[in-house]
Amino acid sequence: MRAMKRWGSIVLWCVSALLIAGLAAETPPEYAAVFTRDAVAADHAEASRVGAEVLAAGGNAADAAAATMLALGVVNPASSGLGGGGFALYYCAKDGSLTFLDFRERAPRAATRTMFEAEGERPEGPASSPSQLGGLAAGVPGEPAGIEALVTRFGKLSLREVIAPALRLAEEGFTVSGALASMGSAFEVQLRKDPVMTTWGLQPGTTLRRPRLARVLRAFAEKGAAVIYGGVIGQEMVTAVQKHGGIMTLQDLYGYRVRTREPLETQAFGYRWVTAPPPSAGGFTMIQSLSILEHAVGPKPADGAPLLHAMAESWKGPFLDRQRYFGDPDQVILPLDEMMAPSRIAKRAELAADGKAHPSSDYDLPVERTRSQVTTPDNAGTSHLCVVDAEGNVASVTTTVNLPFGARFTGGGIVLNDEMDDFASGIGKANAFGLVGGARNLPGPWKRPVSTMSPTIVLQNGKPALCVGASGGSRIVTATQQVAMNVLLHGMNASEAVAAPRIHHQGTPEALRVESVAPLDSALQDALRARGHQIEPIHNVANVQVIQIERSPQRLLRAASDPRKGGRPAGH
Ligand code: GLY
């Protein structure tokens, strides 16, 4: 078992800011808890508490997930908020249905394929290019519409009841966390340029009130999401975007629509894995990796170097597919069936099983029928949270403003996202997460950029066994998959599973990343090197939230918030 090892270190840039120091294995982990009735795992203790409060008030998993999202947007504006977007996967216990809500940001109507062409490579690190910082970086936010859809379609409470706790936090204030303070200091120079963010201070332990956001939340509670997609608030957002050189208009805001999509799923290792469809490439990466792995290592693989090696190999092919084939499914036809063809899986599995690290190009298998035409549009920082309620409903939600504090300006008190960086600036160019983009993911009018966000629910015998997902750019999917495998295949409980060291490979660059915050055992690293992997340390591989649902001998909900980011679950 890759048990939890040394923890140390601090924040880098990105969504994974945190303070982890000396978590010894015998210390009861503060980042985990066991409940019998309901549970919420978010990457901020206050947000989990809000979700649990809404459950106690008679809300279900949809209400609690929406309230938790709203609270996250207040207490951690570096990661998510009303100016961003996300995905929600919802399991309804009554009929066993699984619904995927896509409330990802989309490009303004005036977006063009060449709008970021002049950018060179976008180096990993603090944002500085027009797709990352300023008005052009901002996509049309989907979060308000997504929250409303979640509550009105699946919830039991009114929007007003669901918004109330976040409104209270914004009005009365909350304690600035160490993670937010670290992010604030990393981006201080940029935040100081915004009239709202410059007032925040962001010293750990101090109280922060957000009156401008409170005004928006009050209006949202009274009049619904339309109040943000128009009127005074919409106009303030558009004015701010345009002042910062952007092209978003009120028409873009009015025109925003949530999409309901069929989730992706596969059967692997005795479980039904249900996850995000395009425009996420993350869910696809996971289901292809799992299919390859099952071929390569058999149905009951032991944890250890052979599995880690095969896992690293299994990600190379789907990340190449992402580069070549992925784009907004409303504008590009994706050859999903062809990409998942058994012959392709078998070829990739054969390579993954031969014990040698292959260059990514070995996994390059163009599909036979590409159908690459682009169709006409039909008018069309990150946080993860999991909720399980007493009725057995499950919500797995990933929400984001992309890089920390998004485009680093506010409009109407709302932090605008920089999701436009998830488009390719040009064919073969990489984004902030080193993800190389292809033609299908060039920007275009009202197009959604390809994502890695992978909210996931895993079922066994028709019932949810695990709710899991992560924040952390391209590493979201590899982290989510590893934590799920730790629980389902390696017998770890939720807290052990999130704490265990993780690896990451995304094909480009040809490097197997290991965490410095949770170092992989050195003998395992040597064993991977011996197979030909170039090992490269990075600070951490994403931040995972998980709830494990045990049914026998009694119902137990084991919830854990990744100690890499400092959240804490709540529930009853
Ligand atoms: N902005 C991160 C993602 O969608 O993958």
CSV table of C-alpha atoms and ligand atoms in Angstrom, one decimal, residues 87 104 322 381-382 400-403 419 422 433 435 450-453 473-474 476, ligand 1:
chain,number,residue,atom,x,y,z
A,87,PHE,CA,-20.1,20.3,-14.2
A,104,ARG,CA,-19.2,25.4,-18.4
A,322,ARG,CA,-7.8,14.7,-26.5
A,381,GLY,CA,-8.6,27.9,-9.8
A,382,THR,CA,-11.4,24.9,-9.5
A,400,THR,CA,-14.0,26.6,-11.4
A,401,VAL,CA,-12.8,30.0,-12.4
A,402,ASN,CA,-9.8,28.2,-14.0
A,403,LEU,CA,-6.5,29.7,-12.8
A,419,GLU,CA,-11.6,29.8,-19.0
A,422,ASP,CA,-8.7,26.1,-21.9
A,433,PHE,CA,-1.6,23.1,-17.8
A,435,LEU,CA,-2.2,20.6,-22.5
A,450,VAL,CA,-12.3,21.4,-23.5
A,451,SER,CA,-12.0,20.7,-19.8
A,452,THR,CA,-10.4,18.0,-17.6
A,453,MET,CA,-13.0,18.3,-14.9
A,473,GLY,CA,-6.1,21.3,-14.2
A,474,SER,CA,-4.9,18.5,-16.3
A,476,ILE,CA,-7.8,16.3,-12.1
B,1,GLY,N1,-10.3,24.9,-16.1
B,1,GLY,C1,-9.9,23.6,-15.8
B,1,GLY,C2,-10.6,22.6,-16.5
B,1,GLY,O1,-11.8,22.8,-16.9
B,1,GLY,O2,-10.1,21.5,-16.8
